[in-house]
Amino acid sequence: MLHPPSLDERADALKSALIRAFHVSPADVRVAVSPYRICPLGAHVDHQLGIVTGLALNQAIVMAFAPSPETHRKEVAALSKNYPGQVRFELDSIPPFRPGDWGNYLRGAALALRDQFGKRLGRGMVAMVDGDLPIGGLSSSAAVGVAYLLALEAVNGLSVSIAENIHFDRAIENGYIGLRNGILDQSVILAANHDQLLSLDCQSESWHTVRGPEAGSFQVLVVYSGFEQALVSTGYNQRVAECREAARQLLTAAGRRVTNGAVLRQVSEETFVKHGPTLPVTLRKRATHFFTEQARVRDGAEAWARANVKQFGGLVVHSGKSSVENYECGSPPLITLYELLVGSPGVLGARFSGAGFRGNCIALVEPGQAEAVAVAVAEGYARRHPAEAKHFSACVCETDNGARLI
Ligand code: GLA
């Protein structure tokens, strides 16, 4: 079981490391905390402009930063506790995307802000960044992107709303990185409210939080499969294209004018019921996932508001099943973890966290049961995936607020 140090301890360690590495004055150092997120219901529907839910965790990307020294005003320089090498560039000439380089999110953040603010983004920064949970499904990418945005905005005195930051982070992922994802990740990371479920409509880009079960009525268990891969090189973009093609064919069948970039949210449920059976099997499965997941999100928000964690958890299990059977996005280790979690006593609900190709699964667990569930799952996983199980880990989390400077 992972027992990461507290956010305050990590912030203090990073501040000291930043001061040592870049010789900045302690008075100039600030810290950005950008939480990992989970999406209990609403998987793989954000890019189709559906409705989704999310919670932020009390585990986060933490980053200490300070304005660049006067002698190098426009320089951005960063070190990571997780990756080797230093990222360094000038705001006037931000280098292009480099496959596999951890500096992409920082360069992408600077570019998104530079495109919007031009010369008002005139001050660089030095930064030291650290992520503590293993990568995959918890939106470490969006979390680190948000941390860079908040830090660059702070050193430049720019006042930016949550909605604007959602768009800037989207520019990093869709524009600079080339992943065709939606706005789930950064919205939850930016707008989450401790203990409340974030409900986000990706079409209107509006959100609200829903009060639900009392604090302590469940724990979030994050289990890591040991299986890692960059999302951009998985089947993620292909699934998005299949959803769009399903939308195009359904709209055409219904006699609707189809413009470029059709999405399933444009298709009514009646149209899906009437014309869905005529779709090729793969596209029918993708559309089935979309429409059933939307119903689960609506039912789940109601169950949450009634503090019915059991019903909510049951919907999460069905969401996971539809991800496997209809969206077909799991990899064998992740599917095993999902099955082991669902079969463990004390688990209220479980599913892949995020896209499901790699990384982590999450479970909502009855209070006090998380450690026992983690032990049982670790044993079963080691029997079925001995190679990946060497890197298995589990972490018990609580919910938290969205990204902030502390
Ligand atoms: C990843 C993407 C999100 C979303 C989820 C699946 O986390 O970045 O936009 O599509 O997968 O729900």
mmCIF file with all atom_site columns, C-alpha atoms and ligand atoms in Angstrom, residues 37 42-44 46-47 139 179 181-182 184-185 231 236 354-355, ligand 1:
data_model
loop_
_atom_site.group_PDB
_atom_site.id
_atom_site.type_symbol
_atom_site.label_atom_id
_atom_site.label_alt_id
_atom_site.label_comp_id
_atom_site.label_asym_id
_atom_site.label_entity_id
_atom_site.label_seq_id
_atom_site.pdbx_PDB_ins_code
_atom_site.Cartn_x
_atom_site.Cartn_y
_atom_site.Cartn_z
_atom_site.occupancy
_atom_site.B_iso_or_equiv
_atom_site.pdbx_formal_charge
_atom_site.auth_seq_id
_atom_site.auth_comp_id
_atom_site.auth_asym_id
_atom_site.auth_atom_id
_atom_site.pdbx_PDB_model_num
ATOM   1  C CA . ARG A 1 37  ? -9.123  13.209 -10.885 1.00 0.00 ? 37  ARG A CA 1
ATOM   2  C CA . GLY A 1 42  ? -19.372 9.348  -17.813 1.00 0.00 ? 42  GLY A CA 1
ATOM   3  C CA . ALA A 1 43  ? -16.465 7.447  -19.335 1.00 0.00 ? 43  ALA A CA 1
ATOM   4  C CA . HIS A 1 44  ? -15.588 8.112  -22.976 1.00 0.00 ? 44  HIS A CA 1
ATOM   5  C CA . ASP A 1 46  ? -16.737 13.842 -23.126 1.00 0.00 ? 46  ASP A CA 1
ATOM   6  C CA . HIS A 1 47  ? -15.341 13.909 -26.684 1.00 0.00 ? 47  HIS A CA 1
ATOM   7  C CA . SER A 1 139 ? -5.165  12.596 -15.601 1.00 0.00 ? 139 SER A CA 1
ATOM   8  C CA . LEU A 1 179 ? -4.830  13.772 -28.406 1.00 0.00 ? 179 LEU A CA 1
ATOM   9  C CA . ASN A 1 181 ? -9.841  14.060 -25.965 1.00 0.00 ? 181 ASN A CA 1
ATOM   10 C CA . GLY A 1 182 ? -12.630 16.107 -24.428 1.00 0.00 ? 182 GLY A CA 1
ATOM   11 C CA . LEU A 1 184 ? -13.464 16.010 -18.660 1.00 0.00 ? 184 LEU A CA 1
ATOM   12 C CA . ASP A 1 185 ? -10.005 15.922 -17.110 1.00 0.00 ? 185 ASP A CA 1
ATOM   13 C CA . LEU A 1 231 ? -2.468  7.569  -24.426 1.00 0.00 ? 231 LEU A CA 1
ATOM   14 C CA . TYR A 1 236 ? -8.022  6.309  -27.970 1.00 0.00 ? 236 TYR A CA 1
ATOM   15 C CA . GLY A 1 354 ? -9.795  7.203  -17.330 1.00 0.00 ? 354 GLY A CA 1
ATOM   16 C CA . ALA A 1 355 ? -9.346  5.700  -20.745 1.00 0.00 ? 355 ALA A CA 1
HETATM 17 C C1 . GLA B 2 .   ? -8.999  10.243 -20.894 1.00 0.00 ? 1   GLA B C1 1
HETATM 18 C C2 . GLA B 2 .   ? -9.257  11.512 -21.680 1.00 0.00 ? 1   GLA B C2 1
HETATM 19 C C3 . GLA B 2 .   ? -10.599 12.148 -21.279 1.00 0.00 ? 1   GLA B C3 1
HETATM 20 C C4 . GLA B 2 .   ? -11.737 11.136 -21.322 1.00 0.00 ? 1   GLA B C4 1
HETATM 21 C C5 . GLA B 2 .   ? -11.327 9.871  -20.575 1.00 0.00 ? 1   GLA B C5 1
HETATM 22 C C6 . GLA B 2 .   ? -12.345 8.761  -20.711 1.00 0.00 ? 1   GLA B C6 1
HETATM 23 O O1 . GLA B 2 .   ? -8.795  10.538 -19.549 1.00 0.00 ? 1   GLA B O1 1
HETATM 24 O O2 . GLA B 2 .   ? -8.215  12.416 -21.498 1.00 0.00 ? 1   GLA B O2 1
HETATM 25 O O3 . GLA B 2 .   ? -10.874 13.263 -22.099 1.00 0.00 ? 1   GLA B O3 1
HETATM 26 O O4 . GLA B 2 .   ? -12.126 10.867 -22.634 1.00 0.00 ? 1   GLA B O4 1
HETATM 27 O O5 . GLA B 2 .   ? -10.085 9.345  -21.034 1.00 0.00 ? 1   GLA B O5 1
HETATM 28 O O6 . GLA B 2 .   ? -13.548 9.126  -20.128 1.00 0.00 ? 1   GLA B O6 1
#
